[in-house]
Short mmCIF file of C-alpha atoms and ligand atoms in Angstrom, two decimals:
data_model
loop_
_atom_site.label_atom_id
_atom_site.label_comp_id
_atom_site.label_asym_id
_atom_site.label_seq_id
_atom_site.Cartn_x
_atom_site.Cartn_y
_atom_site.Cartn_z
CA UNK A 1 82.40 10.90 58.55
CA UNK A 2 84.87 12.02 60.95
CA UNK A 3 83.39 14.36 63.46
CA UNK A 4 84.96 17.80 63.53
CA UNK A 5 85.72 19.05 66.72
CA UNK A 6 88.07 15.67 68.11
CA UNK A 7 88.48 13.95 64.72
CA UNK A 8 87.32 10.99 65.88
CA UNK A 9 86.46 8.54 62.78
CA UNK A 10 83.39 7.56 63.48
CA UNK A 11 79.92 9.45 63.95
CA UNK A 12 76.61 8.41 64.66
CA UNK A 13 73.28 9.46 62.54
CA UNK A 14 70.80 11.07 64.86
CA UNK A 15 68.36 12.57 62.89
CA UNK A 16 67.63 13.06 58.97
CA UNK A 17 65.84 15.58 57.20
CA UNK A 18 65.10 16.08 53.30
CA UNK A 19 64.69 19.35 52.21
CA UNK A 20 61.03 20.80 51.25
CA UNK A 21 62.31 20.30 47.62
CA UNK A 22 63.70 16.60 47.97
CA UNK A 23 67.45 18.30 46.64
CA UNK A 24 69.25 17.56 49.77
CA UNK A 25 69.03 15.59 53.16
CA UNK A 26 70.27 17.27 56.64
CA UNK A 27 71.53 14.73 59.32
CA UNK A 28 72.32 15.58 62.70
CA UNK A 29 75.29 13.74 63.77
CA UNK A 30 76.68 12.67 67.47
CA UNK A 31 79.99 11.68 67.70
CA UNK A 32 80.58 8.70 70.26
CA UNK A 33 83.87 9.76 71.51
CA UNK A 34 83.28 13.75 72.24
CA UNK A 35 79.56 13.39 71.85
CA UNK A 36 79.29 16.39 70.44
CA UNK A 37 77.00 17.27 67.30
CA UNK A 38 77.18 18.30 64.11
CA UNK A 39 75.28 18.97 60.87
CA UNK A 40 75.85 17.49 57.65
CA UNK A 41 74.37 17.69 54.57
CA UNK A 42 74.16 15.60 51.58
CA UNK A 43 73.01 16.98 47.82
CA UNK A 44 73.53 15.48 44.23
CA UNK A 45 76.92 16.34 42.78
CA UNK A 46 76.25 18.97 40.07
CA UNK A 47 78.96 19.46 37.51
CA UNK A 48 79.29 22.21 35.44
CA UNK A 49 80.81 21.30 31.99
CA UNK A 50 83.55 24.26 30.76
CA UNK A 51 83.55 24.97 27.13
CA UNK A 52 86.86 23.40 27.39
CA UNK A 53 85.32 20.17 28.50
CA UNK A 54 86.36 20.59 31.48
CA UNK A 55 83.98 19.96 34.28
CA UNK A 56 83.88 21.30 37.99
CA UNK A 57 81.16 21.17 41.18
CA UNK A 58 78.87 23.80 40.23
CA UNK A 59 79.79 26.71 42.97
CA UNK A 60 77.19 29.48 44.17
CA UNK A 61 80.44 31.44 44.99
CA UNK A 62 81.59 31.00 41.12
CA UNK A 63 78.19 32.70 40.51
CA UNK A 64 78.26 35.35 42.61
CA UNK A 65 81.98 36.10 41.28
CA UNK A 66 80.59 36.45 37.45
CA UNK A 67 77.76 38.26 38.15
CA UNK A 68 79.55 40.81 40.61
CA UNK A 69 81.51 41.64 37.41
CA UNK A 70 78.70 43.30 35.84
CA UNK A 71 77.55 44.66 38.62
CA UNK A 72 80.15 47.13 39.34
CA UNK A 73 78.91 50.26 39.98
CA UNK A 74 75.16 49.23 40.51
CA UNK A 75 73.16 49.20 43.33
CA UNK A 76 73.33 45.41 43.81
CA UNK A 77 74.59 44.42 47.53
CA UNK A 78 76.46 41.63 48.38
CA UNK A 79 73.14 40.03 49.75
CA UNK A 80 71.39 40.63 46.35
CA UNK A 81 74.57 38.83 44.90
CA UNK A 82 73.68 35.76 47.23
CA UNK A 83 70.30 35.23 46.79
CA UNK A 84 70.53 35.43 43.29
CA UNK A 85 72.67 32.96 43.33
CA UNK A 86 70.24 30.70 44.92
CA UNK A 87 68.10 31.38 43.10
CA UNK A 88 69.75 30.10 40.02
CA UNK A 89 71.27 26.86 41.90
CA UNK A 90 67.52 25.87 42.63
CA UNK A 91 66.33 26.78 39.17
CA UNK A 92 69.47 24.18 37.90
CA UNK A 93 68.69 21.42 40.79
CA UNK A 94 65.18 21.50 39.89
CA UNK A 95 66.12 20.41 36.20
CA UNK A 96 67.34 16.84 37.77
CA UNK A 97 70.47 16.32 35.97
CA UNK A 98 73.47 15.50 37.06
CA UNK A 99 75.35 17.78 34.93
CA UNK A 100 75.13 20.61 32.80
CA UNK A 101 76.76 23.09 30.37
CA UNK A 102 78.40 26.89 31.73
CA UNK A 103 76.23 28.34 28.91
CA UNK A 104 73.05 27.02 30.51
CA UNK A 105 74.09 28.34 34.03
CA UNK A 106 75.00 31.80 32.39
CA UNK A 107 71.20 32.22 31.12
CA UNK A 108 69.86 30.37 34.63
CA UNK A 109 71.80 33.65 35.68
CA UNK A 110 69.93 36.12 32.75
CA UNK A 111 66.34 36.46 34.19
CA UNK A 112 66.92 36.59 37.95
CA UNK A 113 69.78 39.20 36.91
CA UNK A 114 67.00 41.18 34.60
CA UNK A 115 64.86 41.52 37.64
CA UNK A 116 67.52 42.60 39.68
CA UNK A 117 69.00 45.21 37.21
CA UNK A 118 69.17 45.46 33.83
CA UNK A 119 72.40 47.78 33.45
CA UNK A 120 73.63 44.32 34.97
CA UNK A 121 71.87 42.01 33.03
CA UNK A 122 72.61 44.05 29.16
CA UNK A 123 76.63 43.37 30.30
CA UNK A 124 75.91 40.09 31.30
CA UNK A 125 73.67 39.37 28.15
CA UNK A 126 76.24 40.69 26.52
CA UNK A 127 79.09 38.55 27.13
CA UNK A 128 77.01 35.55 27.36
CA UNK A 129 75.13 35.74 24.46
CA UNK A 130 77.83 37.21 22.31
CA UNK A 131 76.01 40.65 22.16
CA UNK A 132 78.47 42.27 18.86
CA UNK A 133 76.42 44.84 17.70
CA UNK A 134 74.37 48.37 18.09
CA UNK A 135 71.64 46.02 17.13
CA UNK A 136 71.93 42.77 19.77
CA UNK A 137 71.88 45.56 22.47
CA UNK A 138 69.15 47.63 20.65
CA UNK A 139 67.18 44.20 20.44
CA UNK A 140 67.75 43.70 23.70
CA UNK A 141 67.19 46.96 25.21
CA UNK A 142 63.74 46.62 23.29
CA UNK A 143 62.98 43.54 25.38
CA UNK A 144 63.96 45.22 28.30
CA UNK A 145 61.28 47.85 27.69
CA UNK A 146 58.12 45.46 26.20
CA UNK A 147 58.61 43.71 29.62
CA UNK A 148 58.67 46.76 31.77
CA UNK A 149 55.03 47.93 29.49
CA UNK A 150 53.71 44.24 30.37
CA UNK A 151 54.37 45.01 33.76
CA UNK A 152 52.27 48.48 33.91
CA UNK A 153 55.91 49.86 35.58
CA UNK A 154 57.33 52.03 32.63
CA UNK A 155 57.09 55.25 34.13
CA UNK A 156 56.27 57.78 31.01
CA UNK A 157 53.22 55.70 30.29
ZN1 ZN B 201 83.90 13.99 68.80
#
């Protein structure tokens, strides 16, 4: 790993720490030439297999971009989106797999999005779960109502 400050081609590890959930390792490194310190992260590679069969590295930014479209005009800010993407990544990494289908990533987004904003959830679910009739929407809305009632948060009751 070269030094990001002076580009020296070598560096020395001075400290190594595993993340609490064991999914990544943080290393403090020191450059033997300029003596500056920097941190590197090591995580297992997680590939997302798209429907076309092409695989690409998992990216939180792509989650944010995908969900942002569904959140247009909704009271959802960048911070909410960043937290949602983090939850999705933790959920997927928690599966302990090296690759995952793009559809499964979409499904992993549904639950946190449902908690974040129900309208955005319906928009997103309609694309990911291929809603093509009004009945599909009605079923999804009925399910949201049941959740609200189970949580005791239905203002009508
Ligand atoms: Zn250096």
